[in-house]
Amino acid sequence: MINNLLVANRGEIARRVFRTCRDLGIGTVAVFSDADRDAPHAAEADAAVRLPGAAPADTYLRADLLIGAARSAGADAVHPGYGFLSENAGFARAVAEAGLTWVGPPPDAIAAMGSKIEAKKLMAAAGVPVLPELDPGAVTESDLPILVKASAGGGGRGMRVVRTLADLPDAVAAARREARSAFGDPAVFCEPLLERARHIEVQILADAHGTVWALGERECSVQRRHQKIIEEAPSPAVGDALRAELCEAAVNAARAIGYTGAGTVEFMLAADGRFFFLEVNTRLQVEHPVTECVYGLDLVRLQIEVAEGARLPASPPRPRGHAVEVRLYAEDPAADWRPGSGTLHAFAIPGVDAAFTVPAGHGLRLDSGVESGSEVGVHYDPMLAKLIAHGPTRAAAIRRLRAALTGARIHGVTTNRDLLARIMAEPAFQAGDTHTGYLDQVGLDVLAAPLADAAAVELSALAAALAGAAADRAAAPVLGGLPSGWRNVPSQPQRRTYEGPGGAIEVAYRHTRDGLRADGHPGVTLVEATPTGVVVDHAGVRRAFAVHTVGDRVYVDSALGPVALRAVPRFADPSDLVAPGSMLAPMPGTVVRVETGPGATVAEGQTLLVLEAMKMEHRIAAPAAGTVAELPVTAGQQVEAGAVLAVIAEGTPQ
């Protein structure tokens, strides 16, 4: 029996495992890096052990430190979560050799699937259909388009689509760099790219007594950078006959490697109905909650019981309803998925029925690694949370999920929330007509557009100004009950300026005997204004705005969509000014390489340099054609957010 379990991970998966441990009466041990010192997962475990440092290679990827933490805290078992060392056979063996129970599959099964190249050969021998493997050095024009993939790891890292032979060398080099950084293994291979294919996977669960469950399929086709952002179960594209074939192939794959515990067999489903093996994830998947909701199971509990030697029932429970999951990331889809960092000033999702567990009946589930006040850093994956809706039908689950996304209050870092909400309402997604190229097909110009349109931004800025004025009056030492700027006779309007999503917004208004008069807002009257909320009547329709101010940042939430503003001071501090044409670092990171030099002529959109942050590479491109006037950084240099990377003088020198 397991009495005290260490989770060799962080964030929401650590909290997820802790939830099940509390239900089972098992003690919990967390590990935390210096960057995660104040993280929720470290605070809620029974014991927590520091891993000195911040980089994954110094902390969560150190098997010796993790096993030492288990021993020092009195843990008798280790759950690896996902990512980091969860699919590292050497770590699994080291855990067992230390006399600890490994809550995962046998090390030999992990090793068999650790190399995608070798895994495909093994699956082909077991009769599971596979795509042909291509040597990067032998790819020809007739092979295109292809996908370059890292042999180790996953999560979209170390993957590149190649459509022309000229792009192949750079794609292979970039994939190798990313694979080495994320997984410590630079090996890559190529395979044919299936256009308009779906990403389908089957959840498996096996015990040590010969029982293997296949818990239906999940659809994971909506992806960015080959990383999933939306998952659902069951797939709208899979009928009973195809489901039976997929499940049979998944069970065969599990038996071929002597699998036990929870795992996932992933496939690509071609448009013509053929499917091909991708990989076996020898761990719990990020998207496991949708399967839990549909089957009414706790997969972590079953993992623990299997690790303790328990037998599974002969067959799993029957599925019910439909579940859809979205991954909330700290990133900007409209800026090439640039990850964000900073303080999460507010994180609130309306209508959540359960956290880290299956809701009673149908409902909304939240698995989150953050809370209001959490710091979002640059050392780890930018996923903040997973939001899961379980409903009697797919349409019901989608509608519930969209309502929760649009009503969420997420302040402090840019997220993909608006994109996810728009996808929930997009006709092709609602019809189940998705594939791995879905985002490109519909277009980010549509899907990444803010929920709040230009008119909503202007009205939200007015609400911010009125709330700011109410806060000023509330803090006034005398006559605090009078409206800000009130005069007995008409006077100049009150003015506040904000930096909004589309540029500067000047709000001009005044309070008269007849009520509010706001420039550019005819027909708007003020019903109520407090420092945290404003209600206005707009053409006979009352609208409420929640206003949250943190320093010079103002976050306005309403049914019209969320709006983030920055209050512009009346007089700028000269020290805050930067030279025109300055390219600023969008996040802390490391300069991987520099692709230009001082005095060089560059075209609009040309890559100037590449930053690595959150285990991914990010291009910094010229916003306009011009000349490189300054280039103060070099390859290998660490930079902070806001640092000047380059200065571009627009126009071509004469």
XYZ file of C-alpha atoms in Angstrom:
654
model
C 0.000 0.000 0.000
C 1.167 3.503 -0.844
C 1.156 5.810 2.179
C 3.043 8.907 1.090
C 3.399 9.920 -2.562
C 5.777 12.434 -4.133
C 4.735 14.064 -7.397
C 7.846 14.700 -9.479
C 6.213 17.596 -11.280
C 4.630 21.002 -10.852
C 1.565 23.092 -11.691
C -1.874 21.701 -12.379
C -0.837 18.060 -12.788
C 0.768 18.054 -9.338
C -2.423 19.536 -7.871
C -4.488 17.011 -9.808
C -2.605 14.066 -8.300
C -2.770 15.631 -4.833
C -6.567 15.828 -5.141
C -6.854 12.072 -5.644
C -4.351 11.386 -2.869
C -6.478 13.395 -0.434
C -9.542 11.372 -1.463
C -7.605 8.131 -0.850
C -6.003 9.234 2.406
C -2.492 9.202 0.953
C 0.066 11.746 2.173
C 1.488 14.152 -0.417
C 4.943 15.548 -1.125
C 5.618 18.382 -3.563
C 8.859 19.511 -5.113
C 9.401 23.089 -6.195
C 12.056 25.102 -7.959
C 13.032 28.579 -6.825
C 10.752 29.969 -9.531
C 7.863 27.957 -8.027
C 8.538 28.908 -4.424
C 5.077 30.455 -4.030
C 3.242 28.193 -6.497
C -0.087 26.665 -5.397
C 1.135 23.094 -5.802
C 3.967 23.707 -3.337
C 1.636 25.247 -0.775
C -1.063 22.587 -0.683
C 1.013 19.412 -0.270
C 1.607 17.923 3.167
C 5.341 18.465 2.650
C 7.366 20.295 0.025
C 11.036 19.988 -0.897
C 13.028 22.732 -2.626
C 14.937 21.969 -5.814
C 17.573 24.745 -5.999
C 17.530 26.688 -9.244
C 14.906 27.566 -11.822
C 15.806 25.961 -15.153
C 14.249 22.504 -15.724
C 17.687 20.961 -16.226
C 18.645 22.046 -12.703
C 15.384 21.092 -11.008
C 12.516 18.990 -12.353
C 14.812 17.067 -14.710
C 17.229 16.033 -11.929
C 16.383 12.423 -11.057
C 18.863 12.409 -8.190
C 17.293 15.458 -6.556
C 13.782 14.058 -6.963
C 14.663 10.712 -5.386
C 16.538 12.521 -2.627
C 13.434 14.626 -2.000
C 11.287 11.496 -1.725
C 13.651 9.972 0.807
C 13.997 13.102 2.911
C 10.220 13.636 3.054
C 9.427 9.986 3.808
C 7.625 9.262 0.529
C 7.263 5.627 -0.483
C 6.036 6.240 -4.045
C 6.611 8.617 -6.971
C 4.075 9.823 -9.543
C 5.781 11.520 -12.500
C 2.807 13.506 -13.860
C 3.428 14.417 -17.500
C 6.343 16.132 -19.178
C 9.776 16.395 -17.530
C 10.871 12.839 -16.559
C 7.485 11.152 -16.920
C 8.637 9.142 -19.959
C 12.219 8.614 -18.871
C 12.940 4.920 -18.396
C 16.129 5.663 -16.476
C 14.189 7.690 -13.911
C 11.583 4.949 -13.546
C 14.351 2.397 -12.907
C 16.091 4.698 -10.430
C 12.839 5.116 -8.493
C 12.404 1.347 -8.235
C 16.064 0.814 -7.322
C 15.605 3.331 -4.492
C 12.913 1.065 -3.036
C 10.063 3.390 -4.045
C 6.870 2.471 -5.902
C 6.746 3.862 -9.431
C 3.225 4.971 -10.370
C 3.597 4.360 -14.064
C 4.316 1.705 -16.674
C 7.324 -0.640 -16.509
C 10.652 0.973 -17.453
C 11.021 -1.447 -20.373
C 7.695 -0.291 -21.822
C 8.786 3.335 -21.478
C 12.111 2.553 -23.141
C 10.383 0.729 -25.995
C 8.349 3.846 -26.782
C 11.016 6.398 -25.845
C 12.287 6.620 -29.397
C 9.568 7.331 -31.945
C 11.793 5.790 -34.597
C 12.076 2.452 -32.780
C 8.465 2.594 -31.572
C 7.160 2.714 -35.149
C 9.146 -0.401 -36.032
C 7.787 -2.233 -33.004
C 4.200 -1.238 -33.774
C 4.524 -2.276 -37.407
C 5.638 -5.716 -36.217
C 2.532 -5.869 -33.976
C 0.256 -5.194 -36.957
C -0.514 -1.562 -36.080
C -0.576 0.628 -39.237
C 2.307 3.140 -39.375
C 3.480 5.892 -41.717
C 6.830 5.349 -43.459
C 9.879 6.888 -41.805
C 12.030 9.177 -43.960
C 15.711 9.927 -43.430
C 16.142 13.748 -43.317
C 19.176 13.394 -45.546
C 17.335 11.414 -48.216
C 14.117 13.434 -48.624
C 13.247 14.203 -52.251
C 10.784 16.556 -53.909
C 8.316 13.706 -54.358
C 8.239 13.139 -50.576
C 6.936 16.645 -49.829
C 5.207 17.891 -47.765
C 6.804 16.263 -44.738
C 6.915 16.697 -40.992
C 10.242 16.854 -39.146
C 9.810 15.352 -35.670
C 11.908 14.882 -32.560
C 12.441 11.208 -31.811
C 12.168 11.840 -28.057
C 9.452 13.784 -26.248
C 6.415 15.530 -27.678
C 4.198 18.507 -26.931
C 4.888 20.019 -30.344
C 8.543 20.709 -29.567
C 11.098 19.745 -32.153
C 8.506 19.636 -34.963
C 8.549 21.528 -38.263
C 6.436 21.328 -41.430
C 8.514 21.393 -44.630
C 6.951 22.096 -48.029
C 10.057 22.922 -50.073
C 13.456 21.230 -50.115
C 15.129 24.607 -49.629
C 13.528 24.894 -46.192
C 14.560 21.412 -45.060
C 18.081 22.118 -43.676
C 16.917 25.024 -41.496
C 13.862 23.063 -40.315
C 15.978 20.053 -39.324
C 18.516 22.265 -37.539
C 15.803 24.136 -35.620
C 14.015 20.909 -34.687
C 17.269 19.433 -33.404
C 18.031 22.501 -31.293
C 14.559 22.516 -29.795
C 14.610 18.752 -29.169
C 17.991 18.961 -27.448
C 16.784 21.828 -25.249
C 13.465 20.219 -24.303
C 14.401 16.521 -24.122
C 18.192 16.317 -24.092
C 18.107 14.291 -27.335
C 18.627 16.008 -30.729
C 17.584 13.001 -32.852
C 14.911 13.797 -35.453
C 13.240 11.962 -38.312
C 10.769 12.783 -41.064
C 7.445 11.329 -42.119
C 4.812 12.243 -44.727
C 2.538 15.109 -43.707
C -1.095 14.090 -43.884
C -3.111 17.111 -44.985
C -6.528 17.647 -43.392
C -5.971 14.679 -41.088
C -7.385 14.357 -37.602
C -5.418 13.651 -34.451
C -7.218 10.806 -32.667
C -5.997 9.018 -29.559
C -7.189 6.124 -27.420
C -6.865 6.072 -23.636
C -5.605 2.726 -22.394
C -5.410 1.359 -18.875
C -3.827 -1.993 -18.065
C -3.107 -3.956 -14.907
C -0.378 -6.496 -14.170
C -2.835 -9.389 -14.474
C -3.509 -9.227 -18.213
C -6.521 -6.889 -18.371
C -6.246 -4.000 -20.858
C -8.955 -1.367 -21.177
C -9.427 0.900 -24.184
C -11.509 3.837 -22.948
C -12.703 5.138 -26.272
C -11.116 7.885 -28.302
C -10.341 11.558 -27.906
C -10.247 14.097 -30.729
C -7.247 16.422 -30.420
C -7.093 17.993 -33.873
C -7.247 21.691 -32.975
C -3.567 22.449 -32.473
C -1.115 25.275 -32.651
C 2.545 24.558 -33.359
C 1.599 20.848 -33.285
C 0.489 21.202 -29.672
C -3.106 20.538 -28.702
C -5.284 23.346 -27.384
C -8.736 21.701 -27.554
C -9.634 18.059 -26.887
C -12.933 16.232 -26.730
C -14.415 12.793 -26.199
C -15.821 11.118 -28.133
C -14.665 12.315 -31.556
C -17.438 13.635 -33.820
C -15.689 11.867 -36.725
C -15.575 8.359 -35.252
C -18.433 5.896 -35.527
C -18.853 2.540 -33.834
C -16.976 0.497 -36.460
C -13.954 2.813 -36.623
C -13.932 3.099 -32.822
C -13.690 -0.668 -32.540
C -10.729 -0.728 -34.964
C -8.920 2.059 -33.134
C -9.441 0.434 -29.755
C -8.268 -2.931 -31.041
C -5.100 -1.348 -32.428
C -4.499 0.448 -29.128
C -4.902 -2.750 -27.110
C -2.538 -4.574 -29.479
C 0.012 -1.785 -29.010
C -0.271 -2.051 -25.218
C 0.118 -5.816 -25.219
C 3.093 -5.638 -27.594
C 5.136 -3.757 -24.992
C 3.775 -5.382 -21.824
C 2.094 -2.186 -20.744
C 0.583 -1.522 -17.304
C -0.954 1.647 -15.903
C -2.468 4.551 -17.828
C -1.257 5.509 -21.279
C -2.387 6.824 -24.628
C -1.982 5.443 -28.128
C -2.054 8.255 -30.675
C -3.099 7.992 -34.310
C -3.507 10.198 -37.351
C -6.860 9.685 -39.067
C -6.644 10.475 -42.779
C -9.505 12.068 -44.664
C -10.164 8.747 -46.431
C -10.732 6.923 -43.111
C -7.346 5.209 -42.838
C -5.478 5.649 -39.563
C -1.777 5.449 -38.713
C 0.140 5.031 -35.478
C 1.887 8.128 -34.144
C 3.209 7.207 -30.718
C 2.407 5.776 -27.310
C 2.481 8.305 -24.492
C 3.625 6.198 -21.568
C 2.049 8.455 -18.971
C -1.119 10.319 -18.095
C -2.128 12.812 -20.775
C -2.921 16.496 -20.274
C -6.357 15.809 -21.755
C -7.261 12.885 -19.482
C -10.158 14.841 -17.837
C -12.419 14.479 -20.882
C -12.146 10.691 -20.655
C -12.703 10.824 -16.900
C -15.881 12.871 -17.355
C -17.315 10.655 -20.085
C -16.519 7.386 -18.265
C -17.038 8.634 -14.703
C -13.565 7.479 -13.642
C -10.620 8.790 -11.668
C -7.654 7.755 -13.796
C -5.111 8.852 -11.195
C -6.806 6.645 -8.607
C -6.690 3.734 -11.032
C -2.997 4.447 -11.726
C -2.262 4.256 -8.008
C -4.322 1.096 -7.497
C -2.642 -0.640 -10.446
C 0.757 0.350 -9.034
C -0.318 -1.290 -5.764
C -1.092 -4.502 -7.671
C -4.884 -4.263 -7.908
C -6.883 -5.971 -10.644
C -9.073 -3.996 -13.001
C -12.635 -5.161 -13.565
C -13.010 -7.221 -16.727
C -14.484 -4.275 -18.628
C -14.719 -0.514 -18.090
C -17.939 1.425 -17.409
C -20.013 2.594 -20.347
C -19.487 6.139 -21.614
C -22.053 8.880 -21.104
C -22.417 12.287 -22.692
C -19.741 14.429 -24.276
C -16.808 16.365 -22.803
C -14.742 19.192 -24.304
C -11.534 20.593 -22.825
C -9.682 23.801 -23.628
C -6.174 24.674 -22.526
C -5.721 28.226 -21.262
C -2.249 29.426 -22.172
C -0.379 32.601 -21.307
C 0.277 33.505 -24.926
C -0.791 35.886 -27.679
C -2.165 33.979 -30.699
C -2.152 37.148 -32.815
C 1.585 37.649 -32.195
C 2.815 34.279 -33.451
C 1.721 32.586 -30.209
C 4.217 34.609 -28.207
C 4.203 33.372 -24.587
C 3.516 35.824 -21.804
C 4.765 36.209 -18.270
C 4.067 38.352 -15.246
C 1.679 38.509 -12.316
C -1.766 37.006 -12.755
C -3.697 39.722 -10.924
C -7.033 37.931 -11.231
C -8.060 34.433 -12.280
C -11.747 33.638 -11.870
C -13.930 31.314 -13.968
C -17.703 31.555 -13.449
C -19.872 28.514 -12.822
C -17.188 25.956 -11.964
C -18.782 22.854 -10.445
C -15.663 20.833 -9.604
C -11.895 21.195 -9.412
C -9.598 18.331 -10.466
C -12.463 15.834 -10.346
C -15.521 14.731 -12.302
C -18.558 16.959 -11.635
C -21.655 15.281 -10.240
C -23.909 14.742 -13.227
C -22.929 17.165 -15.974
C -21.035 20.356 -15.293
C -17.923 22.491 -15.537
C -14.530 21.330 -14.269
C -11.387 23.394 -13.716
C -7.884 21.937 -13.387
C -5.620 24.903 -12.714
C -1.988 25.386 -11.817
C -2.491 29.047 -10.928
C -4.630 31.283 -8.771
C -5.121 35.031 -8.474
C -1.736 36.471 -7.547
C 0.334 33.691 -9.140
C 3.509 34.574 -11.008
C 3.718 33.237 -14.556
C 7.387 32.720 -15.369
C 9.377 31.889 -18.475
C 11.032 28.646 -17.428
C 8.132 26.261 -18.046
C 5.250 25.553 -20.394
C 2.857 28.557 -20.484
C -0.292 26.531 -19.799
C -2.257 28.085 -16.935
C -5.247 25.781 -16.629
C -7.644 23.398 -18.335
C -11.366 24.079 -18.450
C -13.606 21.094 -19.149
C -17.341 21.021 -19.852
C -19.285 17.764 -19.649
C -22.777 17.747 -21.105
C -25.423 15.343 -22.357
C -24.526 16.337 -25.932
C -21.583 17.904 -27.730
C -23.593 21.071 -28.379
C -24.453 21.415 -24.699
C -20.832 21.010 -23.625
C -19.620 23.575 -26.181
C -22.238 26.127 -25.118
C -21.354 25.729 -21.434
C -17.667 26.087 -22.199
C -18.127 29.216 -24.305
C -20.166 30.896 -21.555
C -17.446 30.155 -19.003
C -14.695 31.461 -21.268
C -16.464 34.697 -22.145
C -17.322 35.306 -18.493
C -13.844 34.567 -17.130
C -11.821 37.319 -15.490
C -8.158 36.794 -16.321
C -6.012 39.841 -15.629
C -2.303 40.494 -15.806
C -1.044 38.334 -18.656
C -2.187 37.950 -22.231
C -3.941 34.622 -22.819
C -5.578 32.648 -25.604
C -9.008 32.934 -23.914
C -10.586 35.025 -26.704
C -9.342 32.574 -29.346
C -10.833 29.617 -27.476
C -14.163 31.390 -27.031
C -14.306 32.254 -30.732
C -13.528 28.665 -31.703
C -16.455 27.487 -29.559
C -18.764 29.651 -31.709
C -17.139 28.969 -35.100
C -19.443 27.021 -37.475
C -16.915 24.419 -38.674
C -15.916 23.570 -35.101
C -19.530 23.359 -33.989
C -20.158 20.986 -36.899
C -17.205 18.817 -35.838
C -15.403 19.591 -39.097
C -11.879 19.964 -37.736
C -8.421 18.691 -38.624
C -4.843 19.527 -37.678
C -4.855 22.460 -40.123
C -8.086 23.918 -38.713
C -6.546 27.123 -37.352
C -4.879 27.883 -40.693
C -8.047 27.047 -42.585
C -10.284 29.414 -40.639
C -7.520 31.946 -40.063
C -6.193 33.713 -37.020
C -7.506 36.985 -38.417
C -10.932 35.588 -37.502
C -10.199 33.364 -34.524
C -7.624 35.549 -32.750
C -9.713 38.706 -33.000
C -10.559 40.138 -29.559
C -14.041 39.449 -28.228
C -14.441 43.181 -27.614
C -14.831 45.138 -30.856
C -13.759 48.761 -31.329
C -17.040 50.171 -29.981
C -16.838 47.928 -26.909
C -13.262 49.109 -26.262
C -14.348 52.752 -26.392
C -17.258 52.144 -24.011
C -15.006 50.120 -21.676
C -12.502 52.987 -21.629
C -15.305 55.333 -20.600
C -16.221 52.920 -17.806
C -12.568 52.826 -16.725
C -12.454 56.631 -16.590
C -15.649 56.846 -14.568
C -14.436 54.178 -12.139
C -11.106 55.982 -11.838
C -12.906 59.226 -11.056
C -15.021 57.428 -8.449
C -11.846 56.057 -6.859
C -10.331 59.562 -6.766
C -13.425 60.993 -5.083
C -13.576 58.136 -2.583
C -10.000 58.948 -1.585
C -10.585 62.711 -1.469
C -10.167 64.258 2.000
C -13.132 66.651 1.521
C -16.406 66.596 -0.455
C -15.767 63.024 -1.517
C -19.410 62.572 -2.475
C -19.272 65.063 -5.342
C -18.645 63.749 -8.856
C -15.107 64.349 -10.085
C -14.840 67.597 -12.034
C -18.332 68.739 -11.093
C -19.051 72.435 -11.753
C -22.092 74.662 -11.230
C -21.702 75.976 -14.740
C -20.527 74.195 -17.922
C -16.762 73.785 -17.983
C -14.025 71.889 -19.765
C -14.551 68.114 -19.753
C -12.568 65.737 -17.597
C -9.961 63.891 -19.654
C -8.200 60.575 -19.207
C -6.013 58.813 -21.737
C -5.479 55.077 -22.033
C -3.351 52.857 -24.200
C -5.736 50.256 -25.585
C -5.487 47.265 -27.892
C -5.604 49.522 -30.950
C -3.665 52.517 -29.675
C -4.343 55.615 -27.604
C -7.901 56.322 -26.429
C -8.789 59.728 -25.025
C -11.906 59.823 -22.860
C -13.538 63.223 -22.409
C -16.632 63.616 -20.220
C -18.293 65.930 -17.761
C -21.061 65.728 -15.201
C -23.815 68.295 -15.734
C -27.114 69.061 -14.071
C -28.663 66.826 -16.712
C -26.253 63.974 -16.077
C -23.225 62.536 -17.848
C -22.060 63.993 -21.130
C -19.312 61.939 -22.783
C -17.695 62.890 -26.092
C -18.290 60.217 -28.716
C -20.960 58.480 -26.649
C -24.315 60.036 -27.463
C -27.187 58.364 -25.687
C -25.005 57.054 -22.845
C -26.156 57.969 -19.351
C -24.551 57.029 -16.055
C -26.558 54.826 -13.716
C -23.882 54.096 -11.123
C -20.117 54.414 -10.732
C -17.895 52.957 -8.023
C -14.136 52.326 -8.026
C -14.771 48.714 -9.051
C -17.861 48.872 -11.221
C -19.802 51.091 -13.581
C -23.349 50.762 -14.908
C -24.425 52.846 -17.896
C -27.555 53.064 -19.969
C -26.716 52.889 -23.647
C -29.638 53.609 -25.981
C -32.069 52.146 -23.474
C -29.948 49.103 -22.621
C -28.217 48.898 -19.261
C -24.705 47.485 -19.271
C -22.510 46.673 -16.296
C -18.717 46.898 -16.356
C -16.469 45.391 -13.690
C -13.302 47.463 -13.315
C -10.088 46.162 -11.724
C -7.183 48.597 -11.371
C -3.627 47.475 -10.620
C -1.117 50.306 -10.794
C -1.486 51.870 -14.225
C -3.273 48.797 -15.615
C -7.051 48.791 -15.831
C -9.001 45.629 -16.652
C -12.619 46.066 -17.722
C -14.912 43.044 -18.023
C -18.422 43.057 -19.451
C -20.698 41.046 -21.690
C -19.179 43.001 -24.591
C -15.811 41.352 -23.991
C -12.751 41.879 -21.806
C -10.584 44.961 -22.353
C -7.118 45.605 -20.912
C -5.979 49.238 -20.748
C -2.967 51.158 -19.532
C -3.553 54.562 -18.009
C -1.265 57.096 -19.693
C 0.175 59.706 -17.307
C -0.319 63.330 -18.243
C 3.422 63.899 -18.185
C 5.748 61.162 -19.453
C 8.902 60.254 -17.535
C 11.847 60.820 -19.916
C 13.541 57.699 -18.529
C 10.656 55.611 -19.891
C 11.220 56.734 -23.476
C 13.011 54.532 -25.992
C 14.425 55.398 -29.376
C 12.013 55.237 -32.331
C 12.250 51.902 -34.139
C 13.377 50.007 -31.040
C 12.590 46.291 -31.002
C 11.931 45.292 -27.399
C 12.146 41.791 -25.948
C 8.528 40.588 -25.561
C 9.586 38.233 -22.746
C 12.679 37.229 -20.791
C 14.724 34.679 -22.692
C 18.010 33.700 -24.290
C 19.188 34.961 -27.662
C 19.700 31.726 -29.602
C 21.123 33.321 -32.710
C 21.400 36.673 -34.491
C 20.631 36.717 -38.214
C 21.622 40.277 -39.123
C 24.181 42.919 -38.191
C 24.556 46.676 -37.649
C 24.113 48.592 -40.889
C 22.332 45.729 -42.652
C 19.297 46.447 -44.799
C 16.296 44.374 -43.750
C 12.871 43.765 -45.270
C 9.575 43.908 -43.436
C 8.993 40.587 -41.671
C 12.642 39.509 -41.966
C 13.951 37.584 -38.948
C 16.457 39.648 -36.991
C 17.145 37.192 -34.195
C 15.647 34.221 -32.388
C 14.785 34.106 -28.688
C 14.299 30.911 -26.706
C 11.762 31.063 -23.872
C 9.415 28.514 -22.341
C 11.271 25.742 -24.204
C 10.289 27.139 -27.623
C 12.031 29.325 -30.191
C 10.468 32.702 -31.070
C 11.329 34.822 -34.119
C 11.881 38.543 -33.672
C 11.082 40.095 -37.042
C 11.498 43.580 -38.474
C 8.180 45.484 -38.309
C 9.091 47.478 -41.422
C 11.800 47.715 -44.060
C 14.841 49.691 -43.001
C 18.396 49.612 -41.742
C 19.723 48.061 -38.537
C 20.873 51.150 -36.630
C 21.719 49.311 -33.401
C 22.123 45.656 -32.424
C 23.122 45.538 -28.737
C 22.680 41.766 -28.192
C 24.712 38.680 -29.089
C 23.990 34.966 -29.331
C 23.850 33.306 -25.935
C 22.924 36.513 -24.115
C 20.084 36.458 -21.575
C 17.674 39.380 -21.837
C 14.822 40.648 -19.702
C 11.378 41.614 -20.977
C 11.509 45.127 -22.435
C 15.224 45.033 -23.235
C 16.194 46.674 -26.535
C 17.136 43.937 -29.001
C 17.618 46.085 -32.084
C 16.824 49.533 -33.457
C 15.522 49.750 -37.019
C 15.764 53.012 -38.943
C 12.892 52.847 -41.400
C 13.512 53.366 -45.085
C 16.337 52.329 -47.383
C 19.577 54.292 -47.021
C 20.545 56.418 -50.014
